[in-house]
Structures are given as structure tokens and as C-alpha cells.
mmCIF file of C-alpha atoms in Angstrom:
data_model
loop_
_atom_site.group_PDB
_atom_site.id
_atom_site.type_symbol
_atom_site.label_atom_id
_atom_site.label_comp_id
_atom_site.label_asym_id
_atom_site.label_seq_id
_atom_site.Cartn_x
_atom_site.Cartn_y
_atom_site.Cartn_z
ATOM 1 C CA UNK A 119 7.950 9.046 9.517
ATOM 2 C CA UNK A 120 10.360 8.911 6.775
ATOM 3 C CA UNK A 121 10.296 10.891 3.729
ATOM 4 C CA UNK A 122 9.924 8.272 0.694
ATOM 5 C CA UNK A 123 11.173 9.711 -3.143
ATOM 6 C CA UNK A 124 10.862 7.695 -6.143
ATOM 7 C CA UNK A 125 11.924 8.463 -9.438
ATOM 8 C CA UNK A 126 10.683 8.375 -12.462
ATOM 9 C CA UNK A 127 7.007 9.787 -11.003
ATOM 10 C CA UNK A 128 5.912 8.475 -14.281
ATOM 11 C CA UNK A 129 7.651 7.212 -17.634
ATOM 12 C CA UNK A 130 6.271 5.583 -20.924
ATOM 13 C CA UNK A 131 7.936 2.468 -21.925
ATOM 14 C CA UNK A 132 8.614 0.479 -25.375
ATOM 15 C CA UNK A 133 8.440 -3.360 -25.197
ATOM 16 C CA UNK A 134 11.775 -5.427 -24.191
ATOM 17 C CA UNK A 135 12.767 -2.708 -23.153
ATOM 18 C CA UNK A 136 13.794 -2.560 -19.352
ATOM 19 C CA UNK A 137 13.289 0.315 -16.738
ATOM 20 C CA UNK A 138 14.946 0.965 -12.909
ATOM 21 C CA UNK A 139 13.038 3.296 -10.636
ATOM 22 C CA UNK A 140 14.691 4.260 -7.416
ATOM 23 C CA UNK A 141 13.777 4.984 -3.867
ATOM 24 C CA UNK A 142 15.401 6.871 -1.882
ATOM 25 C CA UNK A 143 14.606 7.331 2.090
ATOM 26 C CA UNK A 144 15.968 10.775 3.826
ATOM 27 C CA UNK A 145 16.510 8.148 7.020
ATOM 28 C CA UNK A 146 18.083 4.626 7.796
ATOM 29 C CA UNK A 147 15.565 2.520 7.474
ATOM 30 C CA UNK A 148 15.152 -1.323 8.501
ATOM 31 C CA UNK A 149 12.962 -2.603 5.971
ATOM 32 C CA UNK A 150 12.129 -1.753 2.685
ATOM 33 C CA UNK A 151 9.462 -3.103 0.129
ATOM 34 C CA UNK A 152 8.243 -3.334 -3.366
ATOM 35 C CA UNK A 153 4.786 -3.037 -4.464
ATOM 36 C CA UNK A 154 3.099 -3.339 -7.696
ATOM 37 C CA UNK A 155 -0.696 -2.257 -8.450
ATOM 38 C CA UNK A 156 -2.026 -3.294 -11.381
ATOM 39 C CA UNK A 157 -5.295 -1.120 -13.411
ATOM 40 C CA UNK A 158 -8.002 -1.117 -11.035
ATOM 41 C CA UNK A 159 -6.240 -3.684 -8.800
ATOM 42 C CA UNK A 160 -5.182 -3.566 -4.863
ATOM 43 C CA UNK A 161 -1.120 -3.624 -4.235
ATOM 44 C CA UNK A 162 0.865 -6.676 -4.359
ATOM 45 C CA UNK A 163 4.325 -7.158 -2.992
ATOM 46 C CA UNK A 164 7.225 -7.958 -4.852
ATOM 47 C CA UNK A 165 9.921 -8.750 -2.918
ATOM 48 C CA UNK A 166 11.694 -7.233 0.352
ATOM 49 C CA UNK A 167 14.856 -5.711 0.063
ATOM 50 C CA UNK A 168 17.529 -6.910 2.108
ATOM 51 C CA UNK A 169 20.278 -4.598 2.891
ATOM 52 C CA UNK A 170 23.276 -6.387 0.981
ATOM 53 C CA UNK A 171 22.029 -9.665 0.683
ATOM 54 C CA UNK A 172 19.606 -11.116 -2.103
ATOM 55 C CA UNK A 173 15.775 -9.544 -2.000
ATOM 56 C CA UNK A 174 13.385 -11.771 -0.762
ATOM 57 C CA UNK A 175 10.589 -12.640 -3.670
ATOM 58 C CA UNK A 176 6.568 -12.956 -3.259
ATOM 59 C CA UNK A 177 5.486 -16.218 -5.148
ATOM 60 C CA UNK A 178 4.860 -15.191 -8.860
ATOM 61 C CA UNK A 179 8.001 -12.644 -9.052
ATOM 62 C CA UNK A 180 11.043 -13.663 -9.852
ATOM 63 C CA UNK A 181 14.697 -12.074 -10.024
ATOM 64 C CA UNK A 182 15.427 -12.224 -13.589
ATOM 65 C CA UNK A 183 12.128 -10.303 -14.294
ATOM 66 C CA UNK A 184 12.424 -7.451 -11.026
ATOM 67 C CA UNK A 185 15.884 -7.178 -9.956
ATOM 68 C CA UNK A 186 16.502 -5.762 -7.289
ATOM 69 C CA UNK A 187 19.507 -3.912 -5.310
ATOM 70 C CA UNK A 188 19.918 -2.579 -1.923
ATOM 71 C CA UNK A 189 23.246 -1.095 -1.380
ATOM 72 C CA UNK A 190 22.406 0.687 2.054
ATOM 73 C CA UNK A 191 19.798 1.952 4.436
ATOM 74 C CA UNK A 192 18.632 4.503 2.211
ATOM 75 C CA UNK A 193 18.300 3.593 -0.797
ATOM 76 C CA UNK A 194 16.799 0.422 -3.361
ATOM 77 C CA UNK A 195 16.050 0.164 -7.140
ATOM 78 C CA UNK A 196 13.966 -1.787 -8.622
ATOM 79 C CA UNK A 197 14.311 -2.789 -12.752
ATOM 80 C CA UNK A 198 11.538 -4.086 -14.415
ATOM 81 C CA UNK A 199 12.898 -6.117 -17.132
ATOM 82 C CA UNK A 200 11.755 -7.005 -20.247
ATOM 83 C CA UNK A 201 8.613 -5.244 -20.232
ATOM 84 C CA UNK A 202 5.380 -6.116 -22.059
ATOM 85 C CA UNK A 203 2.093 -4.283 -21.586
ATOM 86 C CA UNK A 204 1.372 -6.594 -18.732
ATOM 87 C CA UNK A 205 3.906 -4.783 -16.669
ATOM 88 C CA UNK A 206 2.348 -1.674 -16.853
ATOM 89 C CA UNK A 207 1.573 -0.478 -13.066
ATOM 90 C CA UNK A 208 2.151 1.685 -10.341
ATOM 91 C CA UNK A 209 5.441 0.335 -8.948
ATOM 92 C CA UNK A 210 5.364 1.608 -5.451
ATOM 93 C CA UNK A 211 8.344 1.392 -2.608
ATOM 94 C CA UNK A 212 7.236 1.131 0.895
ATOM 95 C CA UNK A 213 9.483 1.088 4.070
ATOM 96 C CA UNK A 214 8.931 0.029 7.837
ATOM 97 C CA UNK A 215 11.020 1.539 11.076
ATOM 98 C CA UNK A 216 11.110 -1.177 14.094
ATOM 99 C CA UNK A 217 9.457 -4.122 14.575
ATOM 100 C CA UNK A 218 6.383 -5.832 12.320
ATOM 101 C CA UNK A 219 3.957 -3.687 14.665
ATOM 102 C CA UNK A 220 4.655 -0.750 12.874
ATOM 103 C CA UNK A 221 3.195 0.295 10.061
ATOM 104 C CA UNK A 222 4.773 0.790 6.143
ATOM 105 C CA UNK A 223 4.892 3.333 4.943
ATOM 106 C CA UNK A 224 4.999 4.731 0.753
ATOM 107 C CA UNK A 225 6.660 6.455 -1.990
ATOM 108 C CA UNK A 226 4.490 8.310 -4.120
ATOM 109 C CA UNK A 227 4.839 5.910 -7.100
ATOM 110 C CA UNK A 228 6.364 5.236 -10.317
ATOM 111 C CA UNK A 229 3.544 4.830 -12.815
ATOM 112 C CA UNK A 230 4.711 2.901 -15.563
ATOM 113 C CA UNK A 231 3.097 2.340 -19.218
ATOM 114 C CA UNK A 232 4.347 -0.083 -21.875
ATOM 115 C CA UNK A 233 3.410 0.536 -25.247
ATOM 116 C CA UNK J 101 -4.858 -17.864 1.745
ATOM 117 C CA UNK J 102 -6.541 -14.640 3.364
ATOM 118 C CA UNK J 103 -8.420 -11.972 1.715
ATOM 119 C CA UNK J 104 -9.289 -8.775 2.371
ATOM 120 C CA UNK J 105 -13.032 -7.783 1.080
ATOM 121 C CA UNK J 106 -13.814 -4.116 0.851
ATOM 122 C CA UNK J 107 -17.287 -2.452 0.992
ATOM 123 C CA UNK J 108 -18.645 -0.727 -0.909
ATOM 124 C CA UNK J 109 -16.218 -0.574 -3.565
ATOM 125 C CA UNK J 110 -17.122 2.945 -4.757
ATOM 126 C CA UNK J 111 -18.791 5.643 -2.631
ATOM 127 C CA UNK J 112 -20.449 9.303 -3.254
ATOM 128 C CA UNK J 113 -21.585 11.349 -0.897
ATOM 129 C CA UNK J 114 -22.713 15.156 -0.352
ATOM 130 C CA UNK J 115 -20.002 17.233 1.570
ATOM 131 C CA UNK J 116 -21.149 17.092 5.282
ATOM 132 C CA UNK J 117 -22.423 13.718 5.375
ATOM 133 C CA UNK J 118 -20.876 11.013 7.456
ATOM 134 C CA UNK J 119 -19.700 7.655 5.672
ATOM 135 C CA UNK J 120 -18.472 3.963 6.688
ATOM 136 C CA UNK J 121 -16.526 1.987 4.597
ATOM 137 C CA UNK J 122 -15.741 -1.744 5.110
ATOM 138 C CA UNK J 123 -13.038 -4.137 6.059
ATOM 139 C CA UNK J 124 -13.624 -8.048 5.966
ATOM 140 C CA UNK J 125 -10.915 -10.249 6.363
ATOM 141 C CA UNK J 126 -11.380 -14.366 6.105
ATOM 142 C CA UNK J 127 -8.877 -14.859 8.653
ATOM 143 C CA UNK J 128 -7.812 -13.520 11.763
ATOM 144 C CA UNK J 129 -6.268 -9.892 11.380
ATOM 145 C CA UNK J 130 -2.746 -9.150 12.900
ATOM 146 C CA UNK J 131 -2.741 -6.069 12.475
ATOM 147 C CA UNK J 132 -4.786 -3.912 10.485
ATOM 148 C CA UNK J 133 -4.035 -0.650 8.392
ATOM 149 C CA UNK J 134 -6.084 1.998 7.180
ATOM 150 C CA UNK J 135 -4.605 3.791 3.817
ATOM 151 C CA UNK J 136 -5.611 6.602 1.557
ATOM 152 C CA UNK J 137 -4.652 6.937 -1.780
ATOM 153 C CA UNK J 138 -5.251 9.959 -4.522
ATOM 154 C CA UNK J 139 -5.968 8.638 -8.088
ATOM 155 C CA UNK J 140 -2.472 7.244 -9.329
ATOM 156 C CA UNK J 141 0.033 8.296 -6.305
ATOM 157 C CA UNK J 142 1.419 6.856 -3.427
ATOM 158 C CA UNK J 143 -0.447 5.967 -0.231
ATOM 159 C CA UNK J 144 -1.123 7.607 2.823
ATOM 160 C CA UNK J 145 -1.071 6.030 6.244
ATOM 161 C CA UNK J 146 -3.719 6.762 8.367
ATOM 162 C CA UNK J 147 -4.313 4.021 11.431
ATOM 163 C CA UNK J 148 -3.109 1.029 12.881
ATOM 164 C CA UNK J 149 -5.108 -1.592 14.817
ATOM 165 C CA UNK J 150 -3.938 -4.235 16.406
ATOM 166 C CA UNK J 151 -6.188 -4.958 19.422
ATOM 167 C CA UNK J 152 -9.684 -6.118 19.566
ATOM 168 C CA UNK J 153 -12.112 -3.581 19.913
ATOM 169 C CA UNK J 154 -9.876 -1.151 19.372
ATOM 170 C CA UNK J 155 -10.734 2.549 18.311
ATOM 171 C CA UNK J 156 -8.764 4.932 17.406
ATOM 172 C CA UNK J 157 -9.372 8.236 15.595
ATOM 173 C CA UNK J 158 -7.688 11.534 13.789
ATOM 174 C CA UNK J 159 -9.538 14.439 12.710
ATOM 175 C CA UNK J 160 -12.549 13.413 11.432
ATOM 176 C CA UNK J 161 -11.974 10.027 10.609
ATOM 177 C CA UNK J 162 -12.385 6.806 13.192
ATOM 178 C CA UNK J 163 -11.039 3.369 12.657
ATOM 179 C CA UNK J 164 -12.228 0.234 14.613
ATOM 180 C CA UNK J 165 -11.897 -3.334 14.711
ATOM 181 C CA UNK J 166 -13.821 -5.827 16.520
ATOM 182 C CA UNK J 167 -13.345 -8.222 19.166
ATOM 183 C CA UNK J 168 -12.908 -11.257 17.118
ATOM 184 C CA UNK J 169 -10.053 -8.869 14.810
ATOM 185 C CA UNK J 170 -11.880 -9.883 11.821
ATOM 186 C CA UNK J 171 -13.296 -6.684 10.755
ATOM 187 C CA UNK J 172 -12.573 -2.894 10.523
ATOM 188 C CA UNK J 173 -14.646 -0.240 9.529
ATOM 189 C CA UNK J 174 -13.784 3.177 8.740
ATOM 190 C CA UNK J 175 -15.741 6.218 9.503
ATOM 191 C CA UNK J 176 -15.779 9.527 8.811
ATOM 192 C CA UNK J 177 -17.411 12.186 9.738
ATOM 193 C CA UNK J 178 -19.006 15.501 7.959
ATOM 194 C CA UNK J 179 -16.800 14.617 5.077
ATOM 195 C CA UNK J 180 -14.873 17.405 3.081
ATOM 196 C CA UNK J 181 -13.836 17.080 -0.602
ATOM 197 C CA UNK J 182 -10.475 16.647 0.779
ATOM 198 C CA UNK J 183 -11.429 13.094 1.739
ATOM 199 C CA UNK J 184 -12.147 12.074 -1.459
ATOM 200 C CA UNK J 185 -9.766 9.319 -2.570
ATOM 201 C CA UNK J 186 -9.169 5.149 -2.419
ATOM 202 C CA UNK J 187 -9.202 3.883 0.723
ATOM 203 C CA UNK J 188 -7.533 0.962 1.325
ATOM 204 C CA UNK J 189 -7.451 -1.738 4.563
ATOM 205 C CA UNK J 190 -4.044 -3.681 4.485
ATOM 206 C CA UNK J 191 -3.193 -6.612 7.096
ATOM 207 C CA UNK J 192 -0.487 -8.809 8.430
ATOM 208 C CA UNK J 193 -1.600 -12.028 7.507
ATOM 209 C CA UNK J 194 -0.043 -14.190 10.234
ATOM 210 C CA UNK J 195 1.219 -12.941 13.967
ATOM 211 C CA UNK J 196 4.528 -10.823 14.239
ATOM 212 C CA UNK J 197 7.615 -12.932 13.583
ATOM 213 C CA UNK J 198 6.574 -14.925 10.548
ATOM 214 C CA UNK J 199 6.417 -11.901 7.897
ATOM 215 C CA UNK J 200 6.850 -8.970 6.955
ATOM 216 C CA UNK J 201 3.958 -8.896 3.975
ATOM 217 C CA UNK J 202 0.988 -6.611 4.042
ATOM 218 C CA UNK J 203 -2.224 -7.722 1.871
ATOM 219 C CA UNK J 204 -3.950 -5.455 0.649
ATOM 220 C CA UNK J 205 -7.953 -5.367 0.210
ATOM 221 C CA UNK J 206 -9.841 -4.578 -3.228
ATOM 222 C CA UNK J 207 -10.346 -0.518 -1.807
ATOM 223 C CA UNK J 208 -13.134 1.857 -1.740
ATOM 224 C CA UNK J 209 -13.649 4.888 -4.173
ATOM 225 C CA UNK J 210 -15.045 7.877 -2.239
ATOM 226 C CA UNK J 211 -15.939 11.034 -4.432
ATOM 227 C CA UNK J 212 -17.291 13.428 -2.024
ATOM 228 C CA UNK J 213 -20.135 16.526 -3.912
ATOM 229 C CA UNK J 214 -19.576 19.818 -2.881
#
């Protein structure tokens, strides 16, 4: 399966303030997905990111608050805008190879603290 | 809109004894994956179902799901401390075509004692 790096691993955060973590894929990939898991809660997606078109957002998420790019096969960012101590999370991307039978797979995580 | 109900939600064991942990889903399961996750980090696959009654298994640890694809269960087997982690089921809520969204279920703590 593919190799999955995100960066930062971790980073600390002031309020309003707004932070991009990026994933990065060592292969093309189709699909690629972002996650967030709240303290002490299961994961959540985001939105898929479409290879140069608009992501595709999970009710609840919206653009202006988790922009999203993905320029080609490889690679996606995520910003988390804004932030307030709600946003803290692990921010995790996930990608899938072929068809909806195969399984995602994830980054290691970006955990992310607002103070 | 479907759920995925982990039990039990936290787990010790000695090292050596076997384990199950629990996947209940309140809707047919479209596929069904088995994670693993170390305290704060990414997750690591570990199985995919898809069948009913299907069984599948890797090292010490088997994965099954019944014939109505409704529930999974996770076993393992003389556990190590190396299998200590959250372990989480995650599902296609609706048959291939229509999404591409996993949910995930509430996960399973498993310390394991030396």
C-alpha cells in the first residue's frame, strides 16, 4: 500500500489563527480523504479531495472553515481556519487505490491543539 | 443513519490470553474494516470483510462477520503487548457506487499486562 506523510506530526495553535497540514502519498493515488477525531471520539470525514476540482464536504464541514486543495495525485492540504479550541483534533488523511472494495488507508496524523 | 457500536469499549488482559472485541452495526454492512490505532497516531489497516460469513485472519488475529453482515468480531489470540492499542471497525454505509465514506465505530481500548 501507499506510504502516507503528513506534516506537522503535531503543532500548538493560538485562536483565529489558521493552520495547513499536508499529505503527501509516495504513489498516484485515486482517492484521497480527510478525517478528523475529536478527544476520545471515533473519526469523522471531512471532505474527499478531488483531483482539481472542488473537495466534496461531509454535512457539518464547510469550505470556508477546511479548505481544501488537491493539485495532483500525490498530494492534498488541508487548512483549518479560524481555529477555536473546538478544532483541536487529530486531523488525519486517508487514501484508497481502485474501486470502493478496497480499503483506506492513513497518514499518521496531525495532532492539533488550540490554546 | 447507521452506527457502528463497539464492545467493550476498553479491554485488559494478561499477555497470553485470547480476547474478542465487538462490531455492531444497525444496518446492513458493505464492507467492513478492522483498524488499529496507537494512542494519538495514525491507523493501521488490518482486514477487510465483505462477504457473509466471512473469515479471514493474519498472525494472531481473526476477523469475521456473519451471515446477515451485521456484525464483526475480532479475535485474537495469546495476545502480546504489541497488540495493545484502539481498535477500531469502520464500514461502507451503503453498497459500492453510492460513496466513498467510511463510518467509523466508538473503538475498543486494549492494554495488554505483561
Amino acid at each position: 500500500s501507499a506510504v502516507i506523510s503528513q506534516k506537522p506530526s503535531r503543532d500548538i495553535c493560538q485562536r483565529g489563527t489558521s493552520l495547513t497540514i499536508q499529505c503527501q502519498v509516495d504513489s498516484q493515488v485515486t482517492m484521497m480523504f480527510w478525517y478528523r477525531q475529536q478527544p476520545g471520539q471515533s473519526l469523522t470525514l471531512i471532505a474527499t479531495a478531488n483531483q482539481g476540482s472542488e473537495a466534496t464536504y461531509e454535512s457539518g464541514f464547510v469550505i470556508d472553515k477546511f479548505p481544501i486543495s488537491r493539485p495532483n495525485l500525490t498530494f492534498s492540504t488541508l487548512t483549518v481556519s479560524n481555529m477555536s479550541p473546538e478544532d483541536s483534533s487529530i486531523y488525519l488523511c486517508s487514501t484508497r487505490e481502485g474501486g470502493l472494495n478496497q480499503p483506506q488507508h492513513f497518514g499518521d496524523g496531525t495532532r492539533l491543539s488550540i490554546l | 443513519s447507521q452506527e457502528l457500536e463497539q464492545s467493550p469499549q476498553s479491554l485488559i488482559v494478561q499477555e497470553g490470553k485470547n480476547l474478542t472485541i465487538n462490531c455492531t452495526s444497525s444496518k446492513t454492512l458493505y464492507g467492513l474494516y478492522w483498524y488499529k490505532q496507537k494512542y494519538g497516531e495514525g491507523l493501521i489497516f488490518l482486514m477487510m470483510l465483505q462477504k457473509g460469513g466471512e473469515e479471514k485472519s493474519h498472525e494472531k488475529i481473526t476477523a469475521k462477520l456473519d451471515e446477515k453482515k451485521q456484525q464483526s468480531s475480532l479475535h485474537i489470540t495469546a495476545s502480546q503487548p504489541s497488540h495493545a492499542g484502539i481498535y477500531l471497525c469502520g464500514a461502507a454505509p451503503s453498497p459500492g457506487g453510492a460513496t466513498n465514506k467510511l463510518i467509523f465505530g466508538t473503538g475498543t481500548l486494549l492494554a495488554v499486562q505483561p
